Structures are given as C-alpha cells and as structure tokens.
Coordinates of C-alpha atoms in Angstrom, one line a residue:
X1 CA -284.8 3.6 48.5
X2 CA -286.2 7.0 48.8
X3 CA -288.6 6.6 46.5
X4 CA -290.1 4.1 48.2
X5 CA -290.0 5.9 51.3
X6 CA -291.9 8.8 49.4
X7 CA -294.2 5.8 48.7
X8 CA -293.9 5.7 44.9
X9 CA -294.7 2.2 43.3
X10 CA -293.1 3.0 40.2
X11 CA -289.0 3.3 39.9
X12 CA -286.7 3.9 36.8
X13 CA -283.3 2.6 36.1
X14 CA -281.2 4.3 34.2
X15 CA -277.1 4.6 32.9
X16 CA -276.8 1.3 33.0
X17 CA -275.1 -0.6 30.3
X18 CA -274.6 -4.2 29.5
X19 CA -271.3 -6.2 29.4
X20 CA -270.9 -9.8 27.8
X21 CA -267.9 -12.1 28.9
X22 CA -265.7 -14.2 26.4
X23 CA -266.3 -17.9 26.4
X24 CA -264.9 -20.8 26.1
X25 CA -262.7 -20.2 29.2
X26 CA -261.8 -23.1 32.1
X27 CA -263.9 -22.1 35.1
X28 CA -261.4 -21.7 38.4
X29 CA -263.5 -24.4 39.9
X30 CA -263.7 -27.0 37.2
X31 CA -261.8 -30.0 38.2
X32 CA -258.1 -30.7 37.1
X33 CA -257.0 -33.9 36.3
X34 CA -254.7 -36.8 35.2
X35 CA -256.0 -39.5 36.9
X36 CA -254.2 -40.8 39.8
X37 CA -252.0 -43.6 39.1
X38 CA -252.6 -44.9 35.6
X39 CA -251.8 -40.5 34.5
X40 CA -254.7 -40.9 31.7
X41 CA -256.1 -37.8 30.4
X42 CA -259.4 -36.7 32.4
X43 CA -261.4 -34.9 32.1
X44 CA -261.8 -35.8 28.4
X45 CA -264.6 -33.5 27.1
X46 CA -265.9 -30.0 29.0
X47 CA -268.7 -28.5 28.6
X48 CA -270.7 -25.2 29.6
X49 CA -271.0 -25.6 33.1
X50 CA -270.7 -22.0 34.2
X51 CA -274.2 -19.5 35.1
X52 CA -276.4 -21.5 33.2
X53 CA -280.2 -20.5 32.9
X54 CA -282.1 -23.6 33.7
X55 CA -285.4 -24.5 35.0
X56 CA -285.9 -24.9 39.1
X57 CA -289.2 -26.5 41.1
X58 CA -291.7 -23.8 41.0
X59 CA -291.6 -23.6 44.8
X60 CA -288.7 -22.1 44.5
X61 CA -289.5 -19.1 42.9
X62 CA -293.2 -18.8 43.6
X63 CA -294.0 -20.7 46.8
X64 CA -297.4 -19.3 47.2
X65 CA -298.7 -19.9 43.7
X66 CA -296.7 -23.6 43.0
X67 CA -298.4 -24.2 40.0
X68 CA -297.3 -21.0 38.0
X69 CA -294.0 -22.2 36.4
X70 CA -294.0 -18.8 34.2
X71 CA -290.7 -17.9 36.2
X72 CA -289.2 -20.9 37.3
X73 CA -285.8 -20.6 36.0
X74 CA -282.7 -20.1 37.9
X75 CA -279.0 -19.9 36.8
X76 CA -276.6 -22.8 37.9
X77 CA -273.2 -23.6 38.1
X78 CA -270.8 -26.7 38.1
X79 CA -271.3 -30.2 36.8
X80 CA -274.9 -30.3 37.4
X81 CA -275.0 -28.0 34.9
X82 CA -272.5 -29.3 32.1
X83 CA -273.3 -33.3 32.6
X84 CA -277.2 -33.2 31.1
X85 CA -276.0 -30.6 28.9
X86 CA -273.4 -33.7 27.5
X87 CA -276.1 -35.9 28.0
X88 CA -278.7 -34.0 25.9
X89 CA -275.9 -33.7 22.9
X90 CA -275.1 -37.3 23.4
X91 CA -279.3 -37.6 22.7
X92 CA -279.2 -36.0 20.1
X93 CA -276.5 -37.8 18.2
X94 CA -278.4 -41.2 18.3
X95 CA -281.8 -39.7 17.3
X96 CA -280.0 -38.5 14.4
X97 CA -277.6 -41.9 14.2
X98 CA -279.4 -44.8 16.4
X99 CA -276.6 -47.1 15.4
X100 CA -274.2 -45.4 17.5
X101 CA -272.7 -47.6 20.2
X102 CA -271.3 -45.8 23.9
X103 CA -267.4 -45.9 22.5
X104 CA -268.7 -43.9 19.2
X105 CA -270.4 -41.3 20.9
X106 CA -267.5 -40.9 23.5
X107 CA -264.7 -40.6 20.5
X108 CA -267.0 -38.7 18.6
X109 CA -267.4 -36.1 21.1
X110 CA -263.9 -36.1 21.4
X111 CA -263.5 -35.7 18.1
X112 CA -265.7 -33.0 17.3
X113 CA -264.6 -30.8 20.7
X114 CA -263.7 -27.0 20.2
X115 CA -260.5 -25.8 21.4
X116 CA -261.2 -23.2 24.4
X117 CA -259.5 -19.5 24.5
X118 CA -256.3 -19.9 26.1
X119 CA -253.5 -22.4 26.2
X120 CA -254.4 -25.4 28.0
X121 CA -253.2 -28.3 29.4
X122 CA -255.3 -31.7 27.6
X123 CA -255.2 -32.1 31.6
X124 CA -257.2 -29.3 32.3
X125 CA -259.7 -29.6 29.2
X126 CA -259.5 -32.8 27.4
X127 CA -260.3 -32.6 23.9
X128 CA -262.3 -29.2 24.3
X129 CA -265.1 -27.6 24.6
X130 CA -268.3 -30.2 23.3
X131 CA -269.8 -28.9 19.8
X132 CA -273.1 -30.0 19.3
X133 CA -273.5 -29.0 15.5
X134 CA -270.5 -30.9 14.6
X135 CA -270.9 -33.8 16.7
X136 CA -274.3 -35.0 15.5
X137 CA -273.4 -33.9 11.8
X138 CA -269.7 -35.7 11.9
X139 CA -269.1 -38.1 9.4
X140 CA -266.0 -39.0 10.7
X141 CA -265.0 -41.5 13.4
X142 CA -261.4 -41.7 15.1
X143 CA -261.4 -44.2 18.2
X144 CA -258.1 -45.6 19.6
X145 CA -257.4 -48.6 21.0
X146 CA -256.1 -48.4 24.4
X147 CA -257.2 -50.0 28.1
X148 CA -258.8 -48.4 31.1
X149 CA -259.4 -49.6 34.6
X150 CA -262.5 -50.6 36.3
X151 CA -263.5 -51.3 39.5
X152 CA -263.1 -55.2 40.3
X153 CA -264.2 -57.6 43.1
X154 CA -261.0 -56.7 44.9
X155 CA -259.0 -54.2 43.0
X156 CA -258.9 -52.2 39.7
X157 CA -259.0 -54.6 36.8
X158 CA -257.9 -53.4 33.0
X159 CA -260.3 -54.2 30.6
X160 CA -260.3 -52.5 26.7
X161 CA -261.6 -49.6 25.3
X162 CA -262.1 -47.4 23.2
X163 CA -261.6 -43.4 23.2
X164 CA -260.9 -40.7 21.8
X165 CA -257.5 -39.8 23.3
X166 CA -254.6 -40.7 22.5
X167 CA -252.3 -41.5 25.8
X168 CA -248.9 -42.7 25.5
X169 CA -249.3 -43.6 29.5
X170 CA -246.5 -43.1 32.2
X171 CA -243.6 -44.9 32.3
X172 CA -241.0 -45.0 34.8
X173 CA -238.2 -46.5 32.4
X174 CA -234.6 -44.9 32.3
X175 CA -233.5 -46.4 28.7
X176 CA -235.3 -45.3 25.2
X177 CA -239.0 -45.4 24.9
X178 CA -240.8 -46.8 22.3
X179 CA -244.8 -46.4 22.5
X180 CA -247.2 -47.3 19.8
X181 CA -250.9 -47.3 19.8
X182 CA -253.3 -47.7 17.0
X183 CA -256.0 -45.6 15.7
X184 CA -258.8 -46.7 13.7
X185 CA -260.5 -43.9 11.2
X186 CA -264.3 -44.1 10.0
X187 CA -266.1 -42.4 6.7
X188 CA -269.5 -43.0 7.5
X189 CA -269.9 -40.8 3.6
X190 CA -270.2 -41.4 0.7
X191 CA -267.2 -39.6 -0.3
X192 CA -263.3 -40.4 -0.6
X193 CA -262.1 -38.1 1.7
X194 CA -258.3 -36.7 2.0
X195 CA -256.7 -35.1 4.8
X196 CA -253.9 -33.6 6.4
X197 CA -252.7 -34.0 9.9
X198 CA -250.8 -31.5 12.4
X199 CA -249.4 -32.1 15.7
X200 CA -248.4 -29.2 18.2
X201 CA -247.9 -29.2 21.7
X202 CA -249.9 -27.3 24.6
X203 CA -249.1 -26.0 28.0
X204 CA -247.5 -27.6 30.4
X205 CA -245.5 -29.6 27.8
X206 CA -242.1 -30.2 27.8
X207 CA -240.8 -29.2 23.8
X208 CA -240.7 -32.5 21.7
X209 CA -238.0 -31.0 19.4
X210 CA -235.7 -29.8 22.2
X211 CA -235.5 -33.2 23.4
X212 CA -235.5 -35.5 20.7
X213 CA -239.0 -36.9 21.1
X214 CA -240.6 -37.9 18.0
X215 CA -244.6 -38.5 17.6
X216 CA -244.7 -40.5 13.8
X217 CA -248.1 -40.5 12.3
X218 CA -249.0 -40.0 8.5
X219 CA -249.1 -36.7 7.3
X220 CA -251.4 -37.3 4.6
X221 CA -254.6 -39.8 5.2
X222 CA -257.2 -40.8 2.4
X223 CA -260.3 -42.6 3.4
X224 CA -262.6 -44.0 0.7
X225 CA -265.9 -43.7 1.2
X226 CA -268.0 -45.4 3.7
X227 CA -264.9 -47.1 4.2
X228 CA -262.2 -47.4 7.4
X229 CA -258.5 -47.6 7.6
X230 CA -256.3 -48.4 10.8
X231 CA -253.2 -46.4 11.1
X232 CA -250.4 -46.1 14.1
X233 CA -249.1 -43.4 15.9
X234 CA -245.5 -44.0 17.5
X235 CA -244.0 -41.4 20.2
X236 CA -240.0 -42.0 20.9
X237 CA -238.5 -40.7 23.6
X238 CA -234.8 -40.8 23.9
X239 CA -232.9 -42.4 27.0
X240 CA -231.5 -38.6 28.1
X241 CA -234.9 -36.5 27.1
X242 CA -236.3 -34.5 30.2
X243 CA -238.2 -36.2 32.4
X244 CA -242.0 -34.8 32.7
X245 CA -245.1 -34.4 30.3
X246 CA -245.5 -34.2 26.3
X247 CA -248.6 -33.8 25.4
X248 CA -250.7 -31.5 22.7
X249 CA -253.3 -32.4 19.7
X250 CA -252.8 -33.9 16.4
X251 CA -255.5 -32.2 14.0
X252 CA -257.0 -33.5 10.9
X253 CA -258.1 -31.2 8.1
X254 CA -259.9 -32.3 5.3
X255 CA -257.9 -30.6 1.8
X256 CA -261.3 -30.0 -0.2
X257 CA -263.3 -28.7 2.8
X258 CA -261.1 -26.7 5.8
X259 CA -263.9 -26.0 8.1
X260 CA -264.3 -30.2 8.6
X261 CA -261.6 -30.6 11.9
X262 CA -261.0 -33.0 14.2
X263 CA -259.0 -33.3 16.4
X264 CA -256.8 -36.2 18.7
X265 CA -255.0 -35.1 22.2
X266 CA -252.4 -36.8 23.1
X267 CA -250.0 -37.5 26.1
X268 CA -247.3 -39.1 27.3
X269 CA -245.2 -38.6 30.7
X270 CA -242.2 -40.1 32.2
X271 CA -240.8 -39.9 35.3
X272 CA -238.0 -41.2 38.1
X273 CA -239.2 -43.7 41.3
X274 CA -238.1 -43.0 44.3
X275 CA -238.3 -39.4 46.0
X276 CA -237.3 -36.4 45.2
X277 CA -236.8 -35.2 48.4
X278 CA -236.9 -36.9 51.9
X279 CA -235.8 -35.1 55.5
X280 CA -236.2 -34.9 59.3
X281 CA -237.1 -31.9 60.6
X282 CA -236.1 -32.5 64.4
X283 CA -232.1 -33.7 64.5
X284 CA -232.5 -35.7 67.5
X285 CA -235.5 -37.5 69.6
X286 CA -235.7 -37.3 73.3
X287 CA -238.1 -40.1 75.2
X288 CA -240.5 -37.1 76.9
X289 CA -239.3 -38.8 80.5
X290 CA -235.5 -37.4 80.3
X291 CA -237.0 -34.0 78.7
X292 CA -236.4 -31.4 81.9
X293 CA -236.7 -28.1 80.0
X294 CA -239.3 -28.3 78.9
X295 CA -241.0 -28.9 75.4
X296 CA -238.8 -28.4 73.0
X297 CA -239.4 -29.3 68.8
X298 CA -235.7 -30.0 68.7
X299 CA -235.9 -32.6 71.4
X300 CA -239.4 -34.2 71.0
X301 CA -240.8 -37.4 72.0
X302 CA -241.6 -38.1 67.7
X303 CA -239.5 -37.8 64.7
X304 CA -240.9 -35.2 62.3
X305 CA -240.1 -36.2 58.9
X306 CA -241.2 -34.8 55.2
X307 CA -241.0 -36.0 51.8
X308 CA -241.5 -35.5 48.7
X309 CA -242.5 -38.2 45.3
X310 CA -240.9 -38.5 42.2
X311 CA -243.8 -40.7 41.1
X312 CA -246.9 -42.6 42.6
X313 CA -246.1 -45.0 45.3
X314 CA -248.4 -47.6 47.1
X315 CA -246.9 -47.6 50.4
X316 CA -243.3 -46.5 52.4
X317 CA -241.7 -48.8 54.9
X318 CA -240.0 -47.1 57.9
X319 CA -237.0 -49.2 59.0
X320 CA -234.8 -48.0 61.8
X321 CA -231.0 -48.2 61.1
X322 CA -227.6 -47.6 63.0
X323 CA -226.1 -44.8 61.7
X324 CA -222.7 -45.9 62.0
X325 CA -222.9 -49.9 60.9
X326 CA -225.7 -49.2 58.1
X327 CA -227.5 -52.4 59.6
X328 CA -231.2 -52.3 59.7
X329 CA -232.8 -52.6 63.7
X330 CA -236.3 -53.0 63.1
X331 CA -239.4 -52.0 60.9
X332 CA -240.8 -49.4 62.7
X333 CA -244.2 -49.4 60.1
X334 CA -245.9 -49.2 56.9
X335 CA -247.4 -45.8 55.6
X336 CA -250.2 -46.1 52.9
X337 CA -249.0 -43.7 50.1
X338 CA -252.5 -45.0 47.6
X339 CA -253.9 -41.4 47.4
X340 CA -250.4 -39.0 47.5
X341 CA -249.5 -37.1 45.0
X342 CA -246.2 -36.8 43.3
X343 CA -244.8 -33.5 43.5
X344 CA -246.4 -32.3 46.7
X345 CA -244.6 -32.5 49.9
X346 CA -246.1 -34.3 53.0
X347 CA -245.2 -33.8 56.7
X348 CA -245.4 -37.3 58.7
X349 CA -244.6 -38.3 62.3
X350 CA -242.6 -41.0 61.7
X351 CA -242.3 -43.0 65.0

C-alpha cells in the first residue's frame, strides 16, 4: 500500500511459501445420505467437487475485452463441479467401450472407486472416490441385482436394477433375518482370472462379529475368460443382534496381479416401529377464557407435545382418551410424518 502511495508500479512479494492439502477427504458440505424411506446407500460414487479450476464466461473476468478468453478460469465448488467431472469420465468409458449400457457404467464406476482418507460411512461416500484410469481400463464387471424406486403416476413405483452396491435394505422384523442378493461378475479378458475377496466393516457400523451377524460370500472366485459367473452374498442377522446399521466393503483382489481391486459396499439396517420417545411438555391445558393470570406455558390454550421415531412413519393419528377408563373420545387429527426423520426429535402443537 505504501508503495503505491509513493507511486511505484512495480511491487515484490516475498517469504511466502506454498502449502498443498491432502485429498481425497469428504467436503463439510457434501451431502449425507441414506435415502429416506427405502435406507439405500446414496450417494453412491463422489467425486472432486471441492476448488476446482474451471473455465467461466469471459465477461466475467474481462468485461471490457469479452472476447479475450486468455483468463477466463475460475475455481468452483460443489456439485456443479463433481457431476460433469462424472459425466466426462462416464464419456470417456464409452469412447473407449461403446458397448457399455447406463447399469455398466454406473457399477463400473462403483467398482473401480478409490477409498477416501478417513473412515467413512458407505452413507457419506458410497463406493469412493471415482478413478478414471481404472474405470475406463477395468476389465471387470460386478453389478447386483436389486430394485429401486421411481417416480410413478401417483406414487413411487419399484422397478429393477442394476448397481453397484450391495444393500441388504431395512427391515423392521424382530425374529432372525435372512437376506440374500445376487451378484453377477464379468471378465470382459481374455484371461482366467482368480481372486480373493475381503469384507470389513466402516464407521458407523455396529460390529458383525459382536453380534452374530454373518455376511457369506466366496472367499475365493475364478472367472474364465471373457466369461461370467453369478454368485450370492447372504447377510444373517440373529433375532437378539443390536438393532442399527452393518455396513462396510467386500474387496476383490486378483492373486496374480494385486494392484487390480474392486470393490462392493454393502449395508444392511434394522430397526424397531414405533417411537422411541413420545411426551407433553405442558401437564395440563387451560381453554384461554378461564386463564386469569395471565399467560402461562403450564396452563396454555394447546398441548405441546414432542416425539421422537424409531423408524420412518407415514403419518400419526392423535386420538383423545380418558385417562382413567382407557376409552378413546375422538380423533383429534392426522399429522403427515412422509419427510421426518428417525432419530430426531420434533416439537408439535397437538390440539
């Protein structure tokens, strides 16, 4: 500043050093998921979505000289950012494999996806981070079998897909669970192919050994070449395991080349209906007419209530009982519980 008071037009920077971040972390704003409802694992694939360089209008750089694009770069953040990044890798994979069909790119992806620096939930980060190398150079296809929803006329109709997650769903059942899903493997080489497969659980998980649950899958696998083979995975969950979320990744190494990895994530949560917690706040309601103190929270004209969900509902019914003869006087109304969470306490005026 005060050498351009002195009016120099030349300045020098100096001691100044530069500093490079660690990848491959979650950015604090990158959305969280499962899904509401049906508890599948989104978002399935990330992707680098955090200051990245990319080209602007040149208006917005240079308004007075718009058709100088020398410096028209800007950095970005969010999903603007990470979806044409996806898109361009996607691109990429069927100039190099025009064949491909949408559910092979998607598992692929999946497939190929780089595990991020730090313990994750499959929740938070899906299969990983997208790999382009490895996904336009895989030679390896694992898509399971499973069923999605779309949006119908009406309402959310299931139709079938396939992905490159493996979800066990979220089930509600008190007795012994027995889930099985199917998971076709493709070597597009013309190579036999042997490999080993690993399971270990991630953040957030409740332990499978600790509780009994088992996840069967081969240990070994050997795929001839250019040739498929369909295999099951089975998660079992006894009647008295913890309620909550399993989840992790089963891996796949190839025994004559380590570096060729791919990897599965899987989940599976269980849970209780009902609520885990439901209260009035104010013990006794006063019509506002025979109130003469005053206002008063302990005496007001509503009922404050708050609860709490053990699992997803679609709607509450508030019914009006006598408190001494358990008989039910009247429906007072019908909440609409489609977009509350489990686990998070709401407050409600309930009449």
């Amino acid at each position: 500043k005060s050498s351009l008071a002195n009016g120099e037009d030349t300045i020098s920077f100096q001691n100044y050093s530069e500093k490079q971040t660690e990848g491959d972390h979650l950015a604090d704003f990158s959305s969280r998921g499962p899904a509401r409802t049906t508890f599948d694992m989104k978002p399935e694939v990330t992707a680098p979505g955090v200051s990245v360089l990319s080209t602007v209008p040149s208006y917005m750089i240079n308004p007075d000289n718009q058709d100088d694009y020398q410096y028209a770069f800007s950095r970005y953040s969010g999903t603007s950012m990470a979806t044409p990044f996806t898109a361009g890798v996607a691109a990429l994979m069927l100039q190099a494999n025009p064949k491909l069909q949408p559910e092979d790119i998607k598992s692929i992806l999946m497939n190929t996806a780089d595990p991020l620096n730090g313990d994750y939930s499959v929740f938070e980060v899906g299969a990983g981070r997208v790999d382009p190398y490895q996904a336009i150079h895989s030679d390896l296809i694992l898509k399971i079998k499973d069923k999605t929803y779309v949006p119908g006329a009406e309402r959310l109709m299931r139709v079938k897909e396939f992905t490159g997650g493996l979800s066990f769903d979220n089930h509600y059942e008190d007795g012994k669970l027995n889930v099985s899903k199917s998971i076709k493997i493709q070597n597009n080489k013309n190579v036999k192919k042997s490999f080993t497969l690993s399971i270990n659980e991630s953040k957030g998980s409740n332990s499978l050994k600790d509780n009994g649950v088992e996840l069967n899958i081969p240990t070994k696998i050997d795929i001839s070449s250019n040739g498929s083979k369909t295999i099951n995975a089975r998660m079992t969950v006894p009647k008295d395991a913890k309620k909550g979320i399993y989840e992790g990744y089963i891996t796949l190494t190839n025994n004559a080349d380590p570096l060729e990895v791919y990897r599965i994530p899987y989940s599976l949560r269980t849970s209780d209906e009902g609520f885990n917690s439901i209260k009035v706040l104010n013990p006794s309601y006063s019509p506002d007419q025979v109130n003469q103190g005053g206002w008063d929270f302990m005496r007001a004209q509503w009922l404050y209530s708050r609860f709490n969900l053990k699992s997803p509902m679609q709607k509450m019914d508030i019914v009006l009982q006598d408190a001494t003869t358990g008989k039910d006087l009247g429906l007072v109304g019908t909440v609409d519980l489609t977009y509350a969470y489990d686990n998070v306490d709401y407050n409600l005026i309930a009449f």
